[in-house]
Amino acid sequence: MAKIDVYNVEGKKVSDIELNDAVFAVAPNEAVVHSVLVNYLANQRQGTQSTKTRAEVRGGGRKPWRQKGTGRARQGSIRATQWIKGGIALGPKPRSYKYRINKKEKRLAIKSLLSSKVLEENLIVVDKFDFKEIKTKQMADAMKNLRVTDQALILLADKNEVVQKSARNLDGVRTSSVATINVYDLLKYKKLVVTVDTVKKLEEVYA
């Protein structure tokens, strides 16, 4: 098992922690990560795009000119698809883009990205965020002390309103919990900041 340093919010090393190889030392599988990412993005789509067919466009109830004798091509409606302001043939309609993938793939993708954070030295372990009140400055100071200058994802073991609201106004910082972790956030944010409790919970859930 690999060991990693544990810091406090002042940026000082206080201890170290062993990481479970089953979660933090998995060979990264890029194909599975890509598959799960595409699934996540597809599931976020609203699918509300819509175009009107010739039956839905207003007007066009009268035949524009008689069938024969004008020298022009026969037409039945000024709202046919070939007309300006006519209906759209085979256009998009509201639909759901959601689909499901295997749970084992999701778990492997998460573990692959967690392992990548360890390999790239982008995993920062904090003993705890012991904030007494909701205050952006104290979270900003903590990130500065931990030398987090890139975009960072703060992963918590459980919902913590004080920490979440203290970090929500920081540019490039997002909070999440073990229950809501996803591949998109793990890929988007370079640094992953976790607490000791978060590490233990991740090992419970994914080991």
Short mmCIF file of C-alpha atoms in Angstrom, two decimals:
data_model
loop_
_atom_site.label_atom_id
_atom_site.label_comp_id
_atom_site.label_asym_id
_atom_site.label_seq_id
_atom_site.Cartn_x
_atom_site.Cartn_y
_atom_site.Cartn_z
CA MET A 1 0.00 0.00 0.00
CA ALA A 2 1.25 3.45 -0.89
CA LYS A 3 1.63 6.10 1.78
CA ILE A 4 0.66 9.72 1.31
CA ASP A 5 1.17 12.74 3.54
CA VAL A 6 -1.74 14.24 5.47
CA TYR A 7 -1.86 18.02 5.98
CA ASN A 8 -3.95 20.35 8.08
CA VAL A 9 -5.69 23.45 6.71
CA GLU A 10 -2.58 25.47 7.59
CA GLY A 11 -0.55 23.43 5.10
CA LYS A 12 1.55 21.60 7.70
CA LYS A 13 2.13 17.86 7.60
CA VAL A 14 0.47 16.18 10.58
CA SER A 15 0.67 12.48 9.67
CA ASP A 16 0.50 10.06 6.78
CA ILE A 17 -2.08 7.55 5.55
CA GLU A 18 -1.93 4.27 3.67
CA LEU A 19 -4.01 4.07 0.51
CA ASN A 20 -5.80 0.87 -0.46
CA ASP A 21 -4.29 -0.48 -3.69
CA ALA A 22 -7.71 -1.78 -4.79
CA VAL A 23 -8.92 1.83 -5.08
CA PHE A 24 -5.85 4.05 -5.49
CA ALA A 25 -3.43 1.78 -7.39
CA VAL A 26 -5.56 0.50 -10.26
CA ALA A 27 -4.12 0.48 -13.78
CA PRO A 28 -5.99 3.38 -15.45
CA ASN A 29 -8.38 2.18 -18.16
CA GLU A 30 -8.83 5.05 -20.65
CA ALA A 31 -11.41 3.22 -22.77
CA VAL A 32 -13.73 2.66 -19.81
CA VAL A 33 -13.24 6.24 -18.58
CA HIS A 34 -14.18 7.55 -22.03
CA SER A 35 -17.24 5.30 -22.18
CA VAL A 36 -18.48 6.44 -18.77
CA LEU A 37 -17.78 10.10 -19.59
CA VAL A 38 -19.82 9.92 -22.82
CA ASN A 39 -22.65 8.29 -20.86
CA TYR A 40 -22.54 11.03 -18.20
CA LEU A 41 -22.63 13.84 -20.79
CA ALA A 42 -25.46 12.16 -22.70
CA ASN A 43 -27.49 11.85 -19.51
CA GLN A 44 -27.07 15.59 -18.85
CA ARG A 45 -28.68 16.57 -22.15
CA GLN A 46 -32.17 18.05 -21.85
CA GLY A 47 -33.29 16.82 -25.25
CA THR A 48 -35.75 19.71 -25.67
CA GLN A 49 -34.72 20.69 -29.21
CA SER A 50 -37.66 20.78 -31.63
CA THR A 51 -38.58 21.81 -35.17
CA LYS A 52 -42.03 22.08 -36.74
CA THR A 53 -43.22 19.69 -39.42
CA ARG A 54 -45.41 20.91 -42.30
CA ALA A 55 -48.45 19.87 -40.25
CA GLU A 56 -47.42 22.18 -37.39
CA VAL A 57 -46.48 25.34 -39.33
CA ARG A 58 -49.25 27.92 -39.42
CA GLY A 59 -50.98 28.59 -42.78
CA GLY A 60 -50.86 26.72 -46.06
CA GLY A 61 -54.36 25.35 -45.92
CA ARG A 62 -55.20 26.55 -49.45
CA LYS A 63 -53.62 25.18 -52.59
CA PRO A 64 -51.44 28.07 -53.90
CA TRP A 65 -52.46 27.63 -57.56
CA ARG A 66 -54.39 25.20 -59.67
CA GLN A 67 -52.91 21.85 -60.52
CA LYS A 68 -52.56 22.31 -64.29
CA GLY A 69 -52.22 25.01 -66.87
CA THR A 70 -49.94 27.52 -65.12
CA GLY A 71 -46.63 26.18 -66.39
CA ARG A 72 -45.35 25.95 -62.84
CA ALA A 73 -44.66 22.85 -60.79
CA ARG A 74 -47.65 21.51 -58.93
CA GLN A 75 -47.89 22.60 -55.28
CA GLY A 76 -50.31 21.63 -52.56
CA SER A 77 -49.29 23.97 -49.74
CA ILE A 78 -47.06 26.96 -49.14
CA ARG A 79 -45.93 25.26 -45.92
CA ALA A 80 -44.41 22.23 -47.65
CA THR A 81 -40.76 21.57 -46.81
CA GLN A 82 -39.35 23.08 -50.02
CA TRP A 83 -40.98 26.47 -49.37
CA ILE A 84 -39.44 29.36 -47.42
CA LYS A 85 -41.08 29.36 -43.97
CA GLY A 86 -42.25 25.83 -44.65
CA GLY A 87 -42.02 22.87 -42.33
CA ILE A 88 -38.79 20.97 -41.63
CA ALA A 89 -38.40 17.46 -42.98
CA LEU A 90 -36.88 14.94 -40.58
CA GLY A 91 -35.91 17.66 -38.07
CA PRO A 92 -35.12 17.05 -34.38
CA LYS A 93 -37.93 16.44 -31.93
CA PRO A 94 -37.87 16.29 -28.09
CA ARG A 95 -36.30 13.03 -26.96
CA SER A 96 -34.32 11.53 -24.12
CA TYR A 97 -30.63 10.82 -24.68
CA LYS A 98 -30.28 8.82 -21.48
CA TYR A 99 -28.94 5.30 -21.47
CA ARG A 100 -27.51 3.01 -18.83
CA ILE A 101 -24.13 1.38 -18.57
CA ASN A 102 -22.77 -1.37 -16.37
CA LYS A 103 -22.16 -0.42 -12.72
CA LYS A 104 -18.81 -2.21 -12.83
CA GLU A 105 -17.71 0.13 -15.62
CA LYS A 106 -18.63 3.17 -13.52
CA ARG A 107 -16.71 1.83 -10.53
CA LEU A 108 -13.66 1.01 -12.66
CA ALA A 109 -13.72 4.50 -14.24
CA ILE A 110 -13.83 6.18 -10.81
CA LYS A 111 -11.00 4.00 -9.50
CA SER A 112 -8.96 4.63 -12.65
CA LEU A 113 -9.21 8.39 -12.17
CA LEU A 114 -8.48 8.21 -8.44
CA SER A 115 -5.39 6.15 -9.23
CA SER A 116 -4.35 8.67 -11.88
CA LYS A 117 -4.55 11.48 -9.32
CA VAL A 118 -2.15 9.54 -7.07
CA LEU A 119 0.26 8.77 -9.94
CA GLU A 120 0.29 12.42 -11.05
CA GLU A 121 0.67 13.64 -7.44
CA ASN A 122 -2.57 15.60 -7.70
CA LEU A 123 -4.19 14.03 -4.64
CA ILE A 124 -4.04 16.17 -1.49
CA VAL A 125 -5.20 14.67 1.81
CA VAL A 126 -6.35 16.99 4.62
CA ASP A 127 -7.00 15.77 8.14
CA LYS A 128 -10.31 17.71 8.32
CA PHE A 129 -12.03 20.95 7.43
CA ASP A 130 -12.97 22.08 10.91
CA PHE A 131 -14.69 25.37 10.05
CA LYS A 132 -16.91 26.93 12.70
CA GLU A 133 -18.76 29.25 10.34
CA ILE A 134 -19.48 29.77 6.67
CA LYS A 135 -16.73 32.04 5.40
CA THR A 136 -15.13 32.14 1.96
CA LYS A 137 -11.86 33.62 3.25
CA GLN A 138 -11.04 30.67 5.47
CA MET A 139 -11.45 28.26 2.56
CA ALA A 140 -9.38 30.54 0.32
CA ASP A 141 -6.65 30.61 2.96
CA ALA A 142 -6.78 26.81 3.27
CA MET A 143 -6.36 26.37 -0.50
CA LYS A 144 -3.45 28.82 -0.45
CA ASN A 145 -1.78 27.00 2.46
CA LEU A 146 -2.17 23.69 0.63
CA ARG A 147 -0.61 25.28 -2.47
CA VAL A 148 -3.64 24.57 -4.61
CA THR A 149 -3.28 27.02 -7.48
CA ASP A 150 -5.04 24.98 -10.17
CA GLN A 151 -8.69 24.09 -10.40
CA ALA A 152 -9.58 21.83 -7.49
CA LEU A 153 -12.32 19.41 -6.55
CA ILE A 154 -12.95 19.11 -2.80
CA LEU A 155 -14.37 15.67 -2.13
CA LEU A 156 -16.17 15.20 1.18
CA ALA A 157 -17.25 12.00 2.89
CA ASP A 158 -20.75 13.37 3.51
CA LYS A 159 -22.68 16.55 2.91
CA ASN A 160 -21.14 19.45 4.85
CA GLU A 161 -22.99 22.72 4.38
CA VAL A 162 -20.33 24.87 6.10
CA VAL A 163 -17.53 23.61 3.83
CA GLN A 164 -19.67 23.63 0.68
CA LYS A 165 -20.91 27.18 1.18
CA SER A 166 -17.44 28.41 2.16
CA ALA A 167 -16.04 27.13 -1.15
CA ARG A 168 -18.86 27.93 -3.57
CA ASN A 169 -17.67 31.47 -4.35
CA LEU A 170 -14.08 30.45 -5.06
CA ASP A 171 -13.19 30.52 -8.73
CA GLY A 172 -12.11 27.10 -10.00
CA VAL A 173 -13.11 25.24 -6.82
CA ARG A 174 -15.99 22.78 -6.62
CA THR A 175 -17.21 20.58 -3.78
CA SER A 176 -18.74 17.16 -4.07
CA SER A 177 -19.32 14.08 -1.91
CA VAL A 178 -18.53 10.40 -2.27
CA ALA A 179 -22.21 9.72 -3.04
CA THR A 180 -22.26 12.18 -5.97
CA ILE A 181 -18.74 11.72 -7.39
CA ASN A 182 -18.56 11.50 -11.19
CA VAL A 183 -15.94 11.11 -13.91
CA TYR A 184 -16.63 14.54 -15.43
CA ASP A 185 -15.58 16.42 -12.28
CA LEU A 186 -12.57 14.17 -11.71
CA LEU A 187 -11.35 14.89 -15.24
CA LYS A 188 -12.18 18.61 -15.24
CA TYR A 189 -10.44 19.51 -11.97
CA LYS A 190 -6.71 18.86 -11.85
CA LYS A 191 -6.30 18.75 -8.06
CA LEU A 192 -8.36 16.46 -5.85
CA VAL A 193 -8.55 17.54 -2.19
CA VAL A 194 -9.94 14.91 0.19
CA THR A 195 -10.19 14.47 3.93
CA VAL A 196 -9.07 11.39 5.85
CA ASP A 197 -12.73 10.45 6.33
CA THR A 198 -13.25 10.71 2.56
CA VAL A 199 -10.36 8.31 1.89
CA LYS A 200 -11.85 5.78 4.31
CA LYS A 201 -15.29 6.09 2.77
CA LEU A 202 -13.95 5.73 -0.77
CA GLU A 203 -12.18 2.54 0.30
CA GLU A 204 -15.39 1.25 1.88
CA VAL A 205 -17.46 1.93 -1.23
CA TYR A 206 -15.02 1.03 -4.02
CA ALA A 207 -12.65 -1.56 -2.54
#
